[in-house]
XYZ file of C-alpha atoms in Angstrom:
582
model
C 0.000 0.000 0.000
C 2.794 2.171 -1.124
C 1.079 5.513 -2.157
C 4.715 6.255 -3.480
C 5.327 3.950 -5.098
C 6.347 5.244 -8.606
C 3.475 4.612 -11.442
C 4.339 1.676 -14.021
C 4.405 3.100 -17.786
C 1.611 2.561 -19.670
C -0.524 3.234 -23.136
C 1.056 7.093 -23.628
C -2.184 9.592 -23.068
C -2.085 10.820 -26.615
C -3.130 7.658 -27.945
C -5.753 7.002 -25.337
C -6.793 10.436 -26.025
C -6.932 10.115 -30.017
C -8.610 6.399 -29.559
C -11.490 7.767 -27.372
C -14.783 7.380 -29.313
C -16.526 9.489 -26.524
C -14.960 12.398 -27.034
C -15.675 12.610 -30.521
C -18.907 12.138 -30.392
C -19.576 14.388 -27.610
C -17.237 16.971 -26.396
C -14.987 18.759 -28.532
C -11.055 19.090 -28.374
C -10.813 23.035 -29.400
C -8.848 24.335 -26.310
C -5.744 24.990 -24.611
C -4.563 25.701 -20.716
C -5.427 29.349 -21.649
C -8.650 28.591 -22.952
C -9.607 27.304 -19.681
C -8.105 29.926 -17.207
C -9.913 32.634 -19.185
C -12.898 30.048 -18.322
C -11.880 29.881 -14.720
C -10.947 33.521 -14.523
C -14.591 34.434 -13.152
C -13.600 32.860 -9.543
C -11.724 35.685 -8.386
C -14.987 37.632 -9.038
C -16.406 35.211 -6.467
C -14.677 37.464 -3.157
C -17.927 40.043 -3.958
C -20.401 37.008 -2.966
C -19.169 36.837 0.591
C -16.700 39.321 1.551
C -19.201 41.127 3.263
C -20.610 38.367 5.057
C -17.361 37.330 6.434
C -16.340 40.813 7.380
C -19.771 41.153 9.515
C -18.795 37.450 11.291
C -14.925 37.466 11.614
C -14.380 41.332 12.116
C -10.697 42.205 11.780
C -9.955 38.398 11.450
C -11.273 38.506 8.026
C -8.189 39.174 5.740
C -7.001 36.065 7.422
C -9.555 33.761 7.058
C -9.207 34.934 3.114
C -5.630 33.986 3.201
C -6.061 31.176 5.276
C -8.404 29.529 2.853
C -6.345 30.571 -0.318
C -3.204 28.891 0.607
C -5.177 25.860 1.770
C -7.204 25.902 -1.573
C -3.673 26.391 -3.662
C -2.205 23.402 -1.395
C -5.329 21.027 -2.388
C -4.940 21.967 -6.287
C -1.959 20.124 -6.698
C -3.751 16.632 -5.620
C -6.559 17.450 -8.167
C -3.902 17.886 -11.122
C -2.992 14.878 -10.853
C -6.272 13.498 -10.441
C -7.130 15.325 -13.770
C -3.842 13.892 -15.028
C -5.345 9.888 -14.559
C -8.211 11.310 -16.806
C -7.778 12.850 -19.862
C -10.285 11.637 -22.077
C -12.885 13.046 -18.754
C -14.848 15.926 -18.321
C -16.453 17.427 -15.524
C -13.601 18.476 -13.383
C -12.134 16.248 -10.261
C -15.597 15.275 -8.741
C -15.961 12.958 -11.728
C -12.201 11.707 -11.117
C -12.675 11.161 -7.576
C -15.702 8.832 -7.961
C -13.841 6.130 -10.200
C -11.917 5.967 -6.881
C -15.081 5.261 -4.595
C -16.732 3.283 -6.754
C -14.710 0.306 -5.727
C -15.747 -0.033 -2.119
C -19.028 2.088 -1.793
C -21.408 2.649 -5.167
C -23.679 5.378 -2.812
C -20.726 7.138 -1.798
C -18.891 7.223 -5.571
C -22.233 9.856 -7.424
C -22.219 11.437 -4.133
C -18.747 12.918 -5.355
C -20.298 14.352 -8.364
C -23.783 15.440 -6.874
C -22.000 17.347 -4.378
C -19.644 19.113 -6.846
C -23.110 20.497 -9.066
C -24.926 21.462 -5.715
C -21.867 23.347 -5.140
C -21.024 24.903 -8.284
C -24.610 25.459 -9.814
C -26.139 28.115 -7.128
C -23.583 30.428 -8.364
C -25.920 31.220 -11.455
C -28.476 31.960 -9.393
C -26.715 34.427 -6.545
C -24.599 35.496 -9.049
C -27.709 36.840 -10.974
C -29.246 37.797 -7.799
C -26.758 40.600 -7.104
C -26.270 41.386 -10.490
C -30.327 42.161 -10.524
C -29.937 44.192 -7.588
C -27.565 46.613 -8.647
C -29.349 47.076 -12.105
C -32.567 47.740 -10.315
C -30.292 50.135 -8.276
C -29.369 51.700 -11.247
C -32.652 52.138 -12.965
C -34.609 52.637 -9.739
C -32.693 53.534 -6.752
C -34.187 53.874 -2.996
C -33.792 57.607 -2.232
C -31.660 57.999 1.232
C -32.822 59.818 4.189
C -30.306 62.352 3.563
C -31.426 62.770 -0.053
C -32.858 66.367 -1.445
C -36.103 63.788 -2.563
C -36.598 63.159 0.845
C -35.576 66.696 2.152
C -38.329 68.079 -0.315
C -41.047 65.679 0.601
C -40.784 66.339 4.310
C -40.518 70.338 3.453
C -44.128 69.967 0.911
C -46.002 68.856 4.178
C -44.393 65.429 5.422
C -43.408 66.839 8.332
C -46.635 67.440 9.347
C -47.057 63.665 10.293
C -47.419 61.799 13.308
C -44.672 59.935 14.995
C -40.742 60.970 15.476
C -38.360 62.531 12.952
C -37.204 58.856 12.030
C -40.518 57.768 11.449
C -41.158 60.669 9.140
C -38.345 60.108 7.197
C -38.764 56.569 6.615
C -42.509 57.434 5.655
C -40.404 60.007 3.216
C -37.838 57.328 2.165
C -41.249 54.962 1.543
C -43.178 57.198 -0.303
C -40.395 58.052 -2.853
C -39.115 54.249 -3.405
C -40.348 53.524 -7.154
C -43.122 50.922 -7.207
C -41.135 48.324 -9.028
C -38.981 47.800 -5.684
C -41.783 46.273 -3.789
C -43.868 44.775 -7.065
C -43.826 40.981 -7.404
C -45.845 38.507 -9.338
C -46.058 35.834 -6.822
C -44.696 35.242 -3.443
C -44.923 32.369 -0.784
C -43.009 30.752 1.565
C -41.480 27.442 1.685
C -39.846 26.149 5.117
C -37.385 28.520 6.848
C -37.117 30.624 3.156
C -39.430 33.020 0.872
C -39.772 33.006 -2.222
C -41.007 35.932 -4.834
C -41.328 36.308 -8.748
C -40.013 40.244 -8.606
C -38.354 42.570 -10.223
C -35.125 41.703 -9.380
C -36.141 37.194 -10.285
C -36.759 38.502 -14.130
C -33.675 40.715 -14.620
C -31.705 37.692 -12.728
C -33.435 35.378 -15.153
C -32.166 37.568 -18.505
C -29.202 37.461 -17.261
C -28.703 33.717 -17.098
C -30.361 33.077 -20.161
C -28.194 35.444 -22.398
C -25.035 33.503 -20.610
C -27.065 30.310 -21.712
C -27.225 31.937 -24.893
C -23.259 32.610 -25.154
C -22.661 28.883 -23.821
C -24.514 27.340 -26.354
C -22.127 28.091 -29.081
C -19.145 25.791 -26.933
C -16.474 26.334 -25.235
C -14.114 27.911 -27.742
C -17.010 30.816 -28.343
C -17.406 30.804 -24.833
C -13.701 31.069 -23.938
C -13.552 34.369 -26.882
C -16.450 35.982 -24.908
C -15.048 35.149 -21.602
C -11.794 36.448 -21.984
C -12.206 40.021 -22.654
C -14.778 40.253 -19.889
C -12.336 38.436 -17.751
C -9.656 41.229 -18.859
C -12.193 44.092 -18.252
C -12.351 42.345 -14.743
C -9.004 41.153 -13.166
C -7.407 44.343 -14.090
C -9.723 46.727 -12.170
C -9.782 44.012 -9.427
C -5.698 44.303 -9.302
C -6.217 48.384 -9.561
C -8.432 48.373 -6.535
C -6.208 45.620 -4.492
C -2.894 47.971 -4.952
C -3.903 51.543 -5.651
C -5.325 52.293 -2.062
C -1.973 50.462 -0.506
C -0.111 53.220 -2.178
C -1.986 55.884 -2.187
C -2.769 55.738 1.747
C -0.039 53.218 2.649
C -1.140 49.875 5.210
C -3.582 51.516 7.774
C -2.398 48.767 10.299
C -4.612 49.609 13.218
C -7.563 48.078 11.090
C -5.840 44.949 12.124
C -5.376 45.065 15.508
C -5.878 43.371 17.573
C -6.437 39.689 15.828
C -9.774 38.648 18.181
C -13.317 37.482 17.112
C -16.091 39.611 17.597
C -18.593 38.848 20.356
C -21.842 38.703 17.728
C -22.087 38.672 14.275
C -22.550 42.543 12.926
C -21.979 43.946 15.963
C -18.120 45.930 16.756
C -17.899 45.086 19.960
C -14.975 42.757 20.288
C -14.997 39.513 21.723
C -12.295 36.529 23.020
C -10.680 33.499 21.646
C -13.636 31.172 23.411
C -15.930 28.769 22.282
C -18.011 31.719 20.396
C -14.840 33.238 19.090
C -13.208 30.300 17.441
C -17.067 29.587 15.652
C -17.533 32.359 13.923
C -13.906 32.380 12.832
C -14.910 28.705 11.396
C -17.838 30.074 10.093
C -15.771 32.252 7.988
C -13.528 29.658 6.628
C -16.277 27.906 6.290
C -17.664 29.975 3.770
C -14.777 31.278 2.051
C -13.943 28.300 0.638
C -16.791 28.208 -1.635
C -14.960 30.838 -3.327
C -11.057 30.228 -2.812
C -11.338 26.711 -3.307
C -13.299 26.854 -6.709
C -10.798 27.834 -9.136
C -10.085 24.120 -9.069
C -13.383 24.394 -12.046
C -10.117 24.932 -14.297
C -9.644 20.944 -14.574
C -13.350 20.924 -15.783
C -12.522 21.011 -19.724
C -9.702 17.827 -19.077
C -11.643 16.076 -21.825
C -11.687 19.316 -24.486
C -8.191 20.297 -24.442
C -6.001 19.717 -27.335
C -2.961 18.288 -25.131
C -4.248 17.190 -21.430
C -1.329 15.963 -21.194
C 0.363 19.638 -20.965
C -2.322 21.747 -20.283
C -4.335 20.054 -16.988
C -1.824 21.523 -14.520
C -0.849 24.278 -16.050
C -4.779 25.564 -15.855
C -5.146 25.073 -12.555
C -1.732 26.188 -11.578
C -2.045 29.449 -13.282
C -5.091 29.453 -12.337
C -4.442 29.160 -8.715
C -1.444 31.956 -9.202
C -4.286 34.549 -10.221
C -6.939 33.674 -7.237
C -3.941 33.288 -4.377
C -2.710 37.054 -5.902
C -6.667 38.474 -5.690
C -8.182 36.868 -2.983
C -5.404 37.986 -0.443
C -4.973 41.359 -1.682
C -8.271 42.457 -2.536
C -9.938 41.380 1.076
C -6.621 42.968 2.619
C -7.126 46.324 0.770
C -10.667 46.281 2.064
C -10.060 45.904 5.577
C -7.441 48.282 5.111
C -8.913 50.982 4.158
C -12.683 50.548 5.952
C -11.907 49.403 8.711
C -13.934 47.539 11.378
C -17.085 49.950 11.317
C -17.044 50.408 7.858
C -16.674 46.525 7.214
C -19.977 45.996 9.609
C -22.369 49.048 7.638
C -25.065 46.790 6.409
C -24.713 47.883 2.963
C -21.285 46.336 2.713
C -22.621 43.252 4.566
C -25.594 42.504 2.059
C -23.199 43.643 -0.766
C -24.762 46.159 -2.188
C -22.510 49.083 -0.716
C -19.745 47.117 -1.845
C -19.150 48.742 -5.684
C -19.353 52.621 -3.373
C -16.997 51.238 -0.755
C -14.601 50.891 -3.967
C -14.641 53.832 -5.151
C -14.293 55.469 -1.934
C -11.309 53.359 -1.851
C -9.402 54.631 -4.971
C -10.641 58.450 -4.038
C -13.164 58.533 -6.824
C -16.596 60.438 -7.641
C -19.599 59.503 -8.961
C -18.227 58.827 -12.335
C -15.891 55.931 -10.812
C -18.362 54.485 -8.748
C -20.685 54.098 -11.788
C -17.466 52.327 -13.799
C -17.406 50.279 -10.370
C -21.081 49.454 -10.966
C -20.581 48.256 -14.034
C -17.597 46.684 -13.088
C -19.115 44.739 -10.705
C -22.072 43.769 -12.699
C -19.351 42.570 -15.474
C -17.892 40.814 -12.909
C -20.885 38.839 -11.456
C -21.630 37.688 -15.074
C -17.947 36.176 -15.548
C -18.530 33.773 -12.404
C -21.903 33.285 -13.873
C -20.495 31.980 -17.345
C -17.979 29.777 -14.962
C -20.471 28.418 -13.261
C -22.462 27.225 -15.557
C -19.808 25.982 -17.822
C -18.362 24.050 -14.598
C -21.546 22.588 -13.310
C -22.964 21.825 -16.562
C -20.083 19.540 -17.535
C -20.404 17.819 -14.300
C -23.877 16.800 -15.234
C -22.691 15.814 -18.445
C -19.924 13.682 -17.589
C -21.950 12.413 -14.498
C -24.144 11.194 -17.305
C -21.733 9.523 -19.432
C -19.825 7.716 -16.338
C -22.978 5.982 -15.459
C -24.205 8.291 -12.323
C -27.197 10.790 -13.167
C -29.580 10.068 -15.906
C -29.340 9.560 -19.237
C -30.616 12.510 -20.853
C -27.618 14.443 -19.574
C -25.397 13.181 -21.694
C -26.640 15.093 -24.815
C -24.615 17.751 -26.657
C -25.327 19.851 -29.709
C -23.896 20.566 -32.654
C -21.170 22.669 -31.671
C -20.076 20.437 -28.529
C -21.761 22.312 -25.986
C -23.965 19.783 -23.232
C -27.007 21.790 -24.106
C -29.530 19.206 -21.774
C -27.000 19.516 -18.875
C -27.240 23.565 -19.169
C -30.787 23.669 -19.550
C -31.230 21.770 -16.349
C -29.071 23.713 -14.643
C -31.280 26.626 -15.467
C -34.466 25.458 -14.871
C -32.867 24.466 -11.440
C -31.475 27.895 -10.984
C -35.056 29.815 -12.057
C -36.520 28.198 -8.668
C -32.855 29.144 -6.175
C -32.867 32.492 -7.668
C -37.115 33.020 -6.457
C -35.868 32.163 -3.644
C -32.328 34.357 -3.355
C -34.441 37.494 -4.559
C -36.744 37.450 -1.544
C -34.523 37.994 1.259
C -31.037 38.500 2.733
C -31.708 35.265 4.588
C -32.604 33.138 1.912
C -29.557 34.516 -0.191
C -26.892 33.100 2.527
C -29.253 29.878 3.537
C -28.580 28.862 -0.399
C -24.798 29.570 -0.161
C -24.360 27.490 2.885
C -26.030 24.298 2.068
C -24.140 24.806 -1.438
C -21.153 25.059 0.252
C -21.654 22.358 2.644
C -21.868 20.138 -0.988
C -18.335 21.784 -1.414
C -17.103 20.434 1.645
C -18.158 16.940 1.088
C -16.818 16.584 -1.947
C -13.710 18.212 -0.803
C -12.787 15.678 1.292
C -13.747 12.510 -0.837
C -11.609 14.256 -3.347
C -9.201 14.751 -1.425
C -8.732 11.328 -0.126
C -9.467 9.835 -3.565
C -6.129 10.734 -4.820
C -3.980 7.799 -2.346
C -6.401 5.716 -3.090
C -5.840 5.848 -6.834
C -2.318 5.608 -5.764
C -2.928 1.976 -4.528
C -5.768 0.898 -6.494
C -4.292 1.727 -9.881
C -0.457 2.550 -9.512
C 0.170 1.329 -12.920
C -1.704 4.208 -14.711
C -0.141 6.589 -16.340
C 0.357 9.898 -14.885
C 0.762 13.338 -17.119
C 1.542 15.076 -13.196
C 2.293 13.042 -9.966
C 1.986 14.784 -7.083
C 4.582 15.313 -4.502
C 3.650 12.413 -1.650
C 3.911 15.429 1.283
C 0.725 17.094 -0.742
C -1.298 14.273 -0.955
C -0.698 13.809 2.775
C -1.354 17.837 3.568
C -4.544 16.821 1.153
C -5.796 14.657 3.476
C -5.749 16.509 7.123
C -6.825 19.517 5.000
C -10.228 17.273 3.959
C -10.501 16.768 8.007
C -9.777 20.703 8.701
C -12.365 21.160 5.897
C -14.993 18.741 7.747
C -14.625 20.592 11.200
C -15.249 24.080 8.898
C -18.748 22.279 7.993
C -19.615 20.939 11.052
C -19.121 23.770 12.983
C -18.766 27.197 10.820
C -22.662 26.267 8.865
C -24.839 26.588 11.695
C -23.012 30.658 11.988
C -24.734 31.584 8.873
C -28.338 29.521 9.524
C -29.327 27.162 12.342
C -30.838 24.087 9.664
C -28.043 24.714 6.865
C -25.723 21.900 8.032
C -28.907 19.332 8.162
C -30.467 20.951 5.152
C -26.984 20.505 3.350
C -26.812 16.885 4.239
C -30.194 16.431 3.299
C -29.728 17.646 -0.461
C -26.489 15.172 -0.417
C -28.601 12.991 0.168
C -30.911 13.544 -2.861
C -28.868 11.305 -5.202
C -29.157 8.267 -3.841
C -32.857 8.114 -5.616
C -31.765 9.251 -8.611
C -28.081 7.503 -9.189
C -30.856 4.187 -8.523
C -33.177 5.197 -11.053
C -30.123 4.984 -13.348
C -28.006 2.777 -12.239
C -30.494 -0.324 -11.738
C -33.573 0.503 -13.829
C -32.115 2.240 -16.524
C -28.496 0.309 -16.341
C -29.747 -2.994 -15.481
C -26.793 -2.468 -11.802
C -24.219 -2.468 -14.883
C -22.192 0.963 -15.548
C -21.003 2.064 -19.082
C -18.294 1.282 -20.079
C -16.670 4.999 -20.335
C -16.689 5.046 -16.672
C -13.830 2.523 -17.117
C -11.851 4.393 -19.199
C -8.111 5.862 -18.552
C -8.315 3.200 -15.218
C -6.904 0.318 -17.281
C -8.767 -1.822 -15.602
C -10.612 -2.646 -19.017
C -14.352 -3.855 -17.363
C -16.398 -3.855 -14.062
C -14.788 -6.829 -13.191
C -11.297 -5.233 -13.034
C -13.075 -2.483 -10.394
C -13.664 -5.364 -7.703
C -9.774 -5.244 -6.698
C -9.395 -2.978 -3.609
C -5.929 -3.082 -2.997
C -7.122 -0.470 -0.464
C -8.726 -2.740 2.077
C -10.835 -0.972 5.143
C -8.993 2.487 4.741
C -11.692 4.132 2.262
C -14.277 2.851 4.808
C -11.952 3.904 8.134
C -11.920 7.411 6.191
C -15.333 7.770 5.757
C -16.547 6.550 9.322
C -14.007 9.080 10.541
C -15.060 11.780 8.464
C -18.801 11.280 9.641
C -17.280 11.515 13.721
C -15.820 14.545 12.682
C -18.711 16.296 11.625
C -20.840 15.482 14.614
C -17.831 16.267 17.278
C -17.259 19.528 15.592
C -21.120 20.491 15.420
C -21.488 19.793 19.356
C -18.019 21.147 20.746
C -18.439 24.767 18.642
C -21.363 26.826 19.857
C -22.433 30.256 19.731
C-alpha cells in the first residue's frame, strides 16, 4: 500500500486520447490551458459574494480567514492535477475523477462525489444573478436615502406634518419616494425557513442567465472568446483596486489590531478566543472556501483540451497563481482601508454598498463608482459563465460515467452539453425566487451549497492515495509530490470541522439541510443505475483506469482504509457540530 510507489508506464495519453470514441462524439477538443483559465478567470470575481458576510462574522480576522483559505485551496490543487492527469479523455472536473476511486468499495458514496460538486457549483448562477439584478434595479430605480434632497423636499411639501418621530417621518419620506417596481412581485410564498417571490429583481436575474445560456450554447471555444475580454475588463480593475489604495494611503495597520473574534455577528464590539470566538472564525472559513477553493473548475474542460497531457496543470496552476494574488490582496485592501465599522455598515454586509466602498477606496466620484457598478455587474456575469460551464459539464460527464440520468449526456452541434445547461437553469429559475426574496434566503442557499463543497472536498481529497494503490500502474501526465497528498488529506478533516461547525453561523438548519440535499442522489443515481443500467455501468466510466471492465473495479488493494476514512469523516462532523457553539 505504497502511495509512493512510482506509477508503471503505460498506453502514452495521446493515444488514449486520439482512440477515445466518446470524445468525438460528444465533447470537442478546441482548447488549450489558456482557454480554460480565461474560463476559470470568473472565480476571483467570487470574493464580492461573501466578503461582506465574512467581514460582519470574523471582524478584523477577516483578511485572514481569506488567506487562510487561499493557501489551503492552492495546497489542495496540486492533488486534483494529478487526479485530472489519470483522466484525460474526462470531463467534468475532479468530482468525476474522484468517484472512479469510490466506486470500488461504496457505489452510494462514488455519485455522491459528483452530486455534491453540481450542488456546489450550480447556485452560483443563481446568486450570481441575484446581485447582479440588484444593482441594475439600483441603477434604474434607486431607494432615495434619508439624507437625499427627494426626501428633504417631501418632508418640506407637508411630510413633516405627520405623526410619529423625525425617524418615522423620514422613513414614511424614504417609503413614499421608493419607485413601485422595488416592492412589485408577481407571486410570493413561503417554503420552510425561506421566501420566495417572482419580482423585479427574479426577471432581470433570469435575462441574465439566459443570455449567458445563450453565449454557452455556441461551446467552449465561443465561450472562452467571450469570456476572456470580460475576464480582462475584470481582473485588471480588481488588481487596480487591491494595490492603488496600498499606495496611495499606505497599510492603515490599526484596522488589524488586535487579531480577536467579535462577540456577535454585525456587531463591533470585540470579543475573546472562546468557544463563540473560534465559531464564527470557522464560520468564515467555512464559507470562504466556496470561493477560494473553486478555481479548481479549471480541470473541468480535461476532456476538451487539445494536449491534457500539458495543459491540466498548467490551468489550474495558473489558475491558482491569479486567485492566491486576488483573494489575499483584494480582502486585505478592504479591511485596510474601511476598517472595522465600515466593514460591519449593512450595505457592505448585504453587498450592495460594496461597488461605493470601492470607489471610496481609490478616491473617486460619482463617475468611478458608476465604472465600479458596471464593473461589478461585469464581474458577477464572468462567475456566472464559470459556473455554468463548470456545473454543466459535471452533469454531463456524471451522465456519461454511469451516475445521473441519461438525458444528460446530450450535446449539440457545436459540442456544448445543451440538456445539462438547460437543467441547470431550470434548477437555478426556482434558487434564484428564492435568493431574490430575502437576505436570509440569499446566505441559507450559499451554505447548504457550500456544505456540498465540503463533502466533496474531502472525498476528493482522499481519492487521490487511493488511486495511488488501487491503480499505480496508470499513467500519470503530473504526480503529485507524496507530502501534498498527505497535507490533502488533514486539510479534507480541517475542511470537515469548517462544515460541522462554521454552517450553523450563517443559519441554524443549513448543516442538516446541506446533508439532506447530499442525500438527494441516492434516488436518482438508482433510477439509473439499476432501472435504466440494469446495476451495470457504461463502459466509459472505465476508461483511462486500465482496468478494461467492471470486473477489473472489484480489486481494492485499499482494504478498510476508504471505509476507516469515511466513518471518521462522519465523527468529525458530529464532534465539531457539538463542541463549537455560539
Amino acid at each position: 500500500m505504497d502511495i509512493g510507489a512510482a506509477p508503471a508506464r503505460g498506453i502514452p495519453i495521446r493515444a488514449t486520447v486520439d482512440a477515445c470514441p466518446s470524445t468525438m462524439e460528444g465533447l470537442q477538443r478546441s482548447i488549450s490551458w489558456t482557454g480554460a483559465f480565461w474560463v476559470a478567470s470568473g472565480v476571483p470575481a467570487l470574493v464580492l459574494f461573501s466578503i461582506g458576510g465574512i467581514a460582519g462574522n470574523t471582524g478584523r480576522l477577516a483578511f485572514f480567514v481569506w488567506i487562510a483559505s487561499m493557501l489551503m485551496g492552492f495546497i489542495q490543487s496540486f492533488t486534483y492535477a494529478e487526479l485530472a492527469g489519470l483522466f484525460p479523455n474526462k470531463s467534468g472536473g475532479a468530482s468525476v475523477y474522484g468517484a472512479a476511486a469510490w466506486v470500488r468499495y461504496a457505489k452510494l458514496v462514488a455519485p455522491l462525489s459528483v452530486w455534491c460538486n453540481w450542488v456546489a457549483w450550480t447556485p452560483v448562477l443563481s446568486l450570481g444573478c441575484s446581485i447582479a439584478a440588484s444593482y441594475i434595479l439600483n441603477a434604474l430605480a434607486p431607494v432615495p436615502s434619508a439624507t437625499s434632497p427627494a426626501v428633504t423636499n417631501w418632508l418640506a411639501a407637508g411630510g413633516s406634518s405627520l405623526p410619529g418621530s423625525g425617524a418615522d417621518k423620514t422613513a414614511a419620506a424614504v417609503a413614499a419616494l421608493t419607485p413601485a417596481i422595488r416592492s412589485w412581485t408577481l407571486f410570493q410564498t413561503t417554503l420552510g425557513p425561506v421566501s420566495l417571490s417572482l419580482n423585479a429583481a427574479f426577471f432581470i436575474g433570469a435575462a441574465l442567465m439566459l443570455a449567458v445560456f445563450a453565449v454557452q450554447h455556441r461551446g467552449i471555444l465561443g465561450t472562452v472568446n467571450v469570456q476572456k475580454w470580460i475576464g480582462l475588463l475584470v481582473i485588471v480593475p480588481m488588481f487596480i483596486v487591491g494595490v492603488v489604495p496600498l499606495f496611495v494611503h499606505g497599510v492603515n495597520w490599526a484596522n488589524f489590531s488586535p487579531l480577536v473574534p467579535l462577540a456577535a455577528p454585525n456587531a463591533p464590539e470585540l470579543g475573546a478566543w472562546d468557544s463563540a470566538g473560534v465559531t464564527l472564525l470557522l464560520g468564515g472559513l467555512f464559507i470562504a472556501a466556496w470561493s477560494t477553493y473553486a478555481f479548481e473548475t479549471a480541470i473541468c474542460y480535461t476532456s476538451e483540451f487539445r494536449n491534457p497531457a500539458k495543459d491540466t496543470f498548467k490551468a489550474i496552476f495558473f489558475s491558482g497563481l491569479l486567485c492566491l494574488a486576488l483573494f489575499t490582496l483584494v480582502p486585505f485592501t478592504f479591511q485596510s482601508t474601511l476598517g472595522l465599522e465600515g466593514m460591519l455598515d449593512p450595505a457592505i454586509v448585504d453587498g450592495s454598498g460594496v461597488a461605493a466602498a470601492l470607489a471610496r477606496m481609490v478616491d473617486g466620484g460619482p463617475i468611478v463608482e458608476s465604472a465600479l457598478v458596471m464593473l461589478m455587474i461585469m464581474a458577477l456575469i464572468l462567475s456566472i459563465m464559470t459556473a455554468m460551464a463548470g456545473s454543466s459539464r459535471t452533469l454531463y460527464q456524471g451522465s456519461v460515467d454511469g451516475w445521473l440520468p441519461r438525458y444528460l449526456s446530450h450535446v449539440n452541434e457545436h459540442g456544448a452539453p445543451t440538456a445539462a445547461m438547460w437543467t441547470d437553469l431550470g434548477f437555478n429559475l426556482v434558487i434564484l425566487a428564492i435568493a431574490c426574496a430575502d437576505a436570509t434566503g440569499f446566505f441559507f442557499i450559499l451554505a447548504i451549497s457550500n456544505c456540498g463543497y465540503m463533502l466533496f472536498n474531502f472525498l476528493n481529497l482522499h481519492s487521490a492515495w487511493i488511486h495511488r494503490i488501487d491503480s499505480p500502474q496508470a499513467p500519470r501526465s503530473y504526480r503529485a509530490p507524496t507530502i501534498v497528498l498527505v497535507l490533502g488529506g488533514a486539510f479534507a478533516f480541517v475542511n470537515l470541522i469548517f462544515l460541522g461547525a462554521g454552517a450553523k453561523v450563517w443559519n441554524p438548519y443549513a448543516l442538516w439541510a446541506g446533508l439532506i440535499t447530499a442525500g438527494m442522489i441516492i434516488p436518482i443515481f438508482c433510477f439509473r443505475h439499476y432501472i435504466q443500467d440494469s446495476g451495470k455501468f457504461p463502459s466509459e466510466m472505465f476508461e483511462d483506469l486500465h482496468v478494461g471492465t467492471e470486473r477489473g473495479m472489484a480489486q481494492r488493494r485499499a482494504g478498510v482504509l476508504p471505509y476507516l476514512t469515511l466513518a471518521a469523516g462522519a465523527a468529525v462532523v458530529l464532534a465539531a457540530n457539538w463542541f463549537f457553539t455560539l
